[in-house]
Each structure stands twice: as C-alpha cells, then as structure tokens.
Amino acid sequence: MIRSAAPSTRQEARTRVVAGRSTGVVPVGYGAGWPDRVRAVAPRGVDAVLDASGHGMLPGSIALRGTTDRIVTIADPDAFALGIPFSTGGEQTPEFLAETARWVTDRGVRIAHRRGYPLAEAAAAHAESERGHPHGKLTLDLR
C-alpha cells in the first residue's frame, strides 16, 4: 500500500511511505501487474521502496524506481545479487525501542494486528505468514 506522507512527515522522511488505510492510503494489491497498479496511483514516481514480503518484488521495485537506489528489503535474499541492501533491522537497543514507542504514542503511528495465536499454535502462525496476507501483524501470546 502506498500513500503520500503528510507534510510534516514528508519533511522528516522526504519520501512516500507505506501506511495503514486509516492514514489515507491507497491499497495496491500484490501479484501480477502490481508495478502498473503502483504507477496508476503514483504517476510522478516512487521515492523509495521497502520490501517486506520477500515474494520476488525487487525486480518490479527496480522498474518503478529506475535504479536500485533507495530500495531496501528485509525479506528477499535475492537483494544481494541485485545490488540492493538487505536489512536485518539493526540493533534493538533500548534507545531504538524508546523512539519506536514515541512514534506510536506521540505521532499516532498504528500497527495493524491481524491475529494472535497461543504459543502452542506457533506452527499455524508461521504457516499463515508464509502464505502471505493482506495486512496486519501476526503475534504469539507467550503467557
């Protein structure tokens, strides 16, 4: 899903961002033809791409950007062969977690929750994640 960032966010990030429907997003479905669907909603181009699906989206992302610059993936090991950074997310320091919490509380960032699973059903959660789903995080209840 893609939307233009609000002016204050755009000044900070200087990019278009992925976000939830509640922030004015235009959903763009995955699958065959997805780059054309993105072009239809972003005719002036795409500023940056974050691939979190790992389902072969990088070639289309390169086509949208016209370069490998400002593309990063957290899920597709083909990135190395394409010259795209593969990010493991960095170090989860207390400072990073505090900043993330501030984004959620002070800036209204919302993280969609698709479904929770008890720990005993972790395999089912993993299977759902592997199948892919339209939005939201899957969580495990460790209690």
PDB file of C-alpha atoms in Angstrom, residues 22-125:
ATOM      1  CA  SER A  22      -6.676   4.941   8.411  1.00  0.00           C
ATOM      2  CA  THR A  23      -3.981   7.380   7.248  1.00  0.00           C
ATOM      3  CA  GLY A  24      -5.407   7.833   3.758  1.00  0.00           C
ATOM      4  CA  VAL A  25      -3.623   5.006   2.000  1.00  0.00           C
ATOM      5  CA  VAL A  26      -4.412   3.767  -1.493  1.00  0.00           C
ATOM      6  CA  PRO A  27      -4.173  -0.032  -1.383  1.00  0.00           C
ATOM      7  CA  VAL A  28      -2.231  -1.707  -4.174  1.00  0.00           C
ATOM      8  CA  GLY A  29      -2.549  -5.473  -4.396  1.00  0.00           C
ATOM      9  CA  TYR A  30       0.400  -7.790  -4.874  1.00  0.00           C
ATOM     10  CA  GLY A  31       0.562 -10.231  -7.738  1.00  0.00           C
ATOM     11  CA  ALA A  32       0.953  -9.954 -11.485  1.00  0.00           C
ATOM     12  CA  GLY A  33       0.802  -6.367 -12.691  1.00  0.00           C
ATOM     13  CA  TRP A  34       1.460  -4.748  -9.308  1.00  0.00           C
ATOM     14  CA  PRO A  35       4.024  -2.235 -10.691  1.00  0.00           C
ATOM     15  CA  ASP A  36       1.379  -0.923 -13.118  1.00  0.00           C
ATOM     16  CA  ARG A  37      -1.077  -0.542 -10.237  1.00  0.00           C
ATOM     17  CA  VAL A  38       1.520   1.448  -8.295  1.00  0.00           C
ATOM     18  CA  ARG A  39       2.190   3.665 -11.338  1.00  0.00           C
ATOM     19  CA  ALA A  40      -1.548   4.325 -11.598  1.00  0.00           C
ATOM     20  CA  VAL A  41      -1.706   5.707  -8.042  1.00  0.00           C
ATOM     21  CA  ALA A  42       1.763   7.336  -8.123  1.00  0.00           C
ATOM     22  CA  PRO A  43       2.122   8.729 -11.665  1.00  0.00           C
ATOM     23  CA  ARG A  44       5.018  11.011 -10.628  1.00  0.00           C
ATOM     24  CA  GLY A  45       7.031   8.014  -9.479  1.00  0.00           C
ATOM     25  CA  VAL A  46       8.061   6.308  -6.276  1.00  0.00           C
ATOM     26  CA  ASP A  47      10.571   7.931  -3.932  1.00  0.00           C
ATOM     27  CA  ALA A  48      11.659   4.785  -2.087  1.00  0.00           C
ATOM     28  CA  VAL A  49      10.740   1.130  -1.652  1.00  0.00           C
ATOM     29  CA  LEU A  50      10.776  -1.064   1.444  1.00  0.00           C
ATOM     30  CA  ASP A  51      10.143  -4.696   0.534  1.00  0.00           C
ATOM     31  CA  ALA A  52       8.874  -6.692   3.470  1.00  0.00           C
ATOM     32  CA  SER A  53       7.222  -9.510   1.529  1.00  0.00           C
ATOM     33  CA  GLY A  54      10.173 -11.374   0.056  1.00  0.00           C
ATOM     34  CA  HIS A  55       7.982 -12.674  -2.755  1.00  0.00           C
ATOM     35  CA  GLY A  56      10.018 -11.574  -5.770  1.00  0.00           C
ATOM     36  CA  MET A  57       9.030  -7.906  -5.578  1.00  0.00           C
ATOM     37  CA  LEU A  58      12.519  -6.496  -6.151  1.00  0.00           C
ATOM     38  CA  PRO A  59      12.621  -6.543  -9.990  1.00  0.00           C
ATOM     39  CA  GLY A  60       9.339  -4.604 -10.092  1.00  0.00           C
ATOM     40  CA  SER A  61      10.659  -2.247  -7.432  1.00  0.00           C
ATOM     41  CA  ILE A  62      13.728  -1.544  -9.566  1.00  0.00           C
ATOM     42  CA  ALA A  63      11.471  -0.911 -12.567  1.00  0.00           C
ATOM     43  CA  LEU A  64       9.413   1.560 -10.525  1.00  0.00           C
ATOM     44  CA  ARG A  65      12.461   3.412  -9.219  1.00  0.00           C
ATOM     45  CA  GLY A  66      14.557   3.148 -12.399  1.00  0.00           C
ATOM     46  CA  THR A  67      17.510   2.377 -10.143  1.00  0.00           C
ATOM     47  CA  THR A  68      18.464   0.244  -7.164  1.00  0.00           C
ATOM     48  CA  ASP A  69      18.971   3.397  -5.066  1.00  0.00           C
ATOM     49  CA  ARG A  70      16.555   3.890  -2.155  1.00  0.00           C
ATOM     50  CA  ILE A  71      15.331   0.293  -2.231  1.00  0.00           C
ATOM     51  CA  VAL A  72      15.828  -1.974   0.771  1.00  0.00           C
ATOM     52  CA  THR A  73      14.425  -5.362   1.697  1.00  0.00           C
ATOM     53  CA  ILE A  74      14.045  -7.182   4.965  1.00  0.00           C
ATOM     54  CA  ALA A  75      12.833 -10.367   3.339  1.00  0.00           C
ATOM     55  CA  ASP A  76      14.365 -11.163  -0.070  1.00  0.00           C
ATOM     56  CA  PRO A  77      17.857 -12.712  -0.187  1.00  0.00           C
ATOM     57  CA  ASP A  78      17.926 -12.069  -3.974  1.00  0.00           C
ATOM     58  CA  ALA A  79      18.786  -8.499  -2.953  1.00  0.00           C
ATOM     59  CA  PHE A  80      22.480  -9.333  -2.838  1.00  0.00           C
ATOM     60  CA  ALA A  81      22.564 -10.397  -6.496  1.00  0.00           C
ATOM     61  CA  LEU A  82      20.619  -7.266  -7.494  1.00  0.00           C
ATOM     62  CA  GLY A  83      22.797  -4.846  -5.537  1.00  0.00           C
ATOM     63  CA  ILE A  84      20.035  -3.927  -3.090  1.00  0.00           C
ATOM     64  CA  PRO A  85      20.659  -3.653   0.663  1.00  0.00           C
ATOM     65  CA  PHE A  86      19.279  -6.451   2.815  1.00  0.00           C
ATOM     66  CA  SER A  87      18.472  -5.148   6.276  1.00  0.00           C
ATOM     67  CA  THR A  88      18.085  -7.262   9.362  1.00  0.00           C
ATOM     68  CA  GLY A  89      16.521  -4.317  11.128  1.00  0.00           C
ATOM     69  CA  GLY A  90      19.538  -3.188  13.059  1.00  0.00           C
ATOM     70  CA  GLU A  91      20.236  -3.399  16.716  1.00  0.00           C
ATOM     71  CA  GLN A  92      17.209  -3.355  19.036  1.00  0.00           C
ATOM     72  CA  THR A  93      18.703  -1.028  21.639  1.00  0.00           C
ATOM     73  CA  PRO A  94      16.695   0.493  24.496  1.00  0.00           C
ATOM     74  CA  GLU A  95      17.034   3.852  22.710  1.00  0.00           C
ATOM     75  CA  PHE A  96      15.589   2.423  19.497  1.00  0.00           C
ATOM     76  CA  LEU A  97      12.670   0.846  21.346  1.00  0.00           C
ATOM     77  CA  ALA A  98      12.002   4.116  23.205  1.00  0.00           C
ATOM     78  CA  GLU A  99      11.971   6.046  19.914  1.00  0.00           C
ATOM     79  CA  THR A 100       9.598   3.492  18.399  1.00  0.00           C
ATOM     80  CA  ALA A 101       7.281   3.876  21.397  1.00  0.00           C
ATOM     81  CA  ARG A 102       7.344   7.675  20.945  1.00  0.00           C
ATOM     82  CA  TRP A 103       6.311   7.290  17.295  1.00  0.00           C
ATOM     83  CA  VAL A 104       3.343   5.189  18.394  1.00  0.00           C
ATOM     84  CA  THR A 105       2.258   7.391  21.301  1.00  0.00           C
ATOM     85  CA  ASP A 106       3.182  10.897  20.124  1.00  0.00           C
ATOM     86  CA  ARG A 107       2.671  10.649  16.376  1.00  0.00           C
ATOM     87  CA  GLY A 108      -0.256   8.267  16.217  1.00  0.00           C
ATOM     88  CA  VAL A 109       1.545   5.552  14.275  1.00  0.00           C
ATOM     89  CA  ARG A 110      -0.644   2.470  14.362  1.00  0.00           C
ATOM     90  CA  ILE A 111       0.467  -1.075  13.723  1.00  0.00           C
ATOM     91  CA  ALA A 112      -2.310  -3.246  12.343  1.00  0.00           C
ATOM     92  CA  HIS A 113      -2.856  -6.502  14.219  1.00  0.00           C
ATOM     93  CA  ARG A 114      -4.239  -9.285  12.061  1.00  0.00           C
ATOM     94  CA  ARG A 115      -4.427 -12.176  14.520  1.00  0.00           C
ATOM     95  CA  GLY A 116      -2.947 -13.521  17.723  1.00  0.00           C
ATOM     96  CA  TYR A 117      -2.022 -17.158  18.276  1.00  0.00           C
ATOM     97  CA  PRO A 118      -1.283 -19.015  21.501  1.00  0.00           C
ATOM     98  CA  LEU A 119       2.310 -20.251  21.605  1.00  0.00           C
ATOM     99  CA  ALA A 120       1.092 -23.832  21.151  1.00  0.00           C
ATOM    100  CA  GLU A 121      -0.146 -22.786  17.667  1.00  0.00           C
ATOM    101  CA  ALA A 122       3.122 -21.178  16.549  1.00  0.00           C
ATOM    102  CA  ALA A 123       3.313 -23.534  13.557  1.00  0.00           C
ATOM    103  CA  ALA A 124      -0.104 -22.330  12.355  1.00  0.00           C
ATOM    104  CA  ALA A 125       1.008 -18.698  12.740  1.00  0.00           C
TER     105      ALA A 125
END
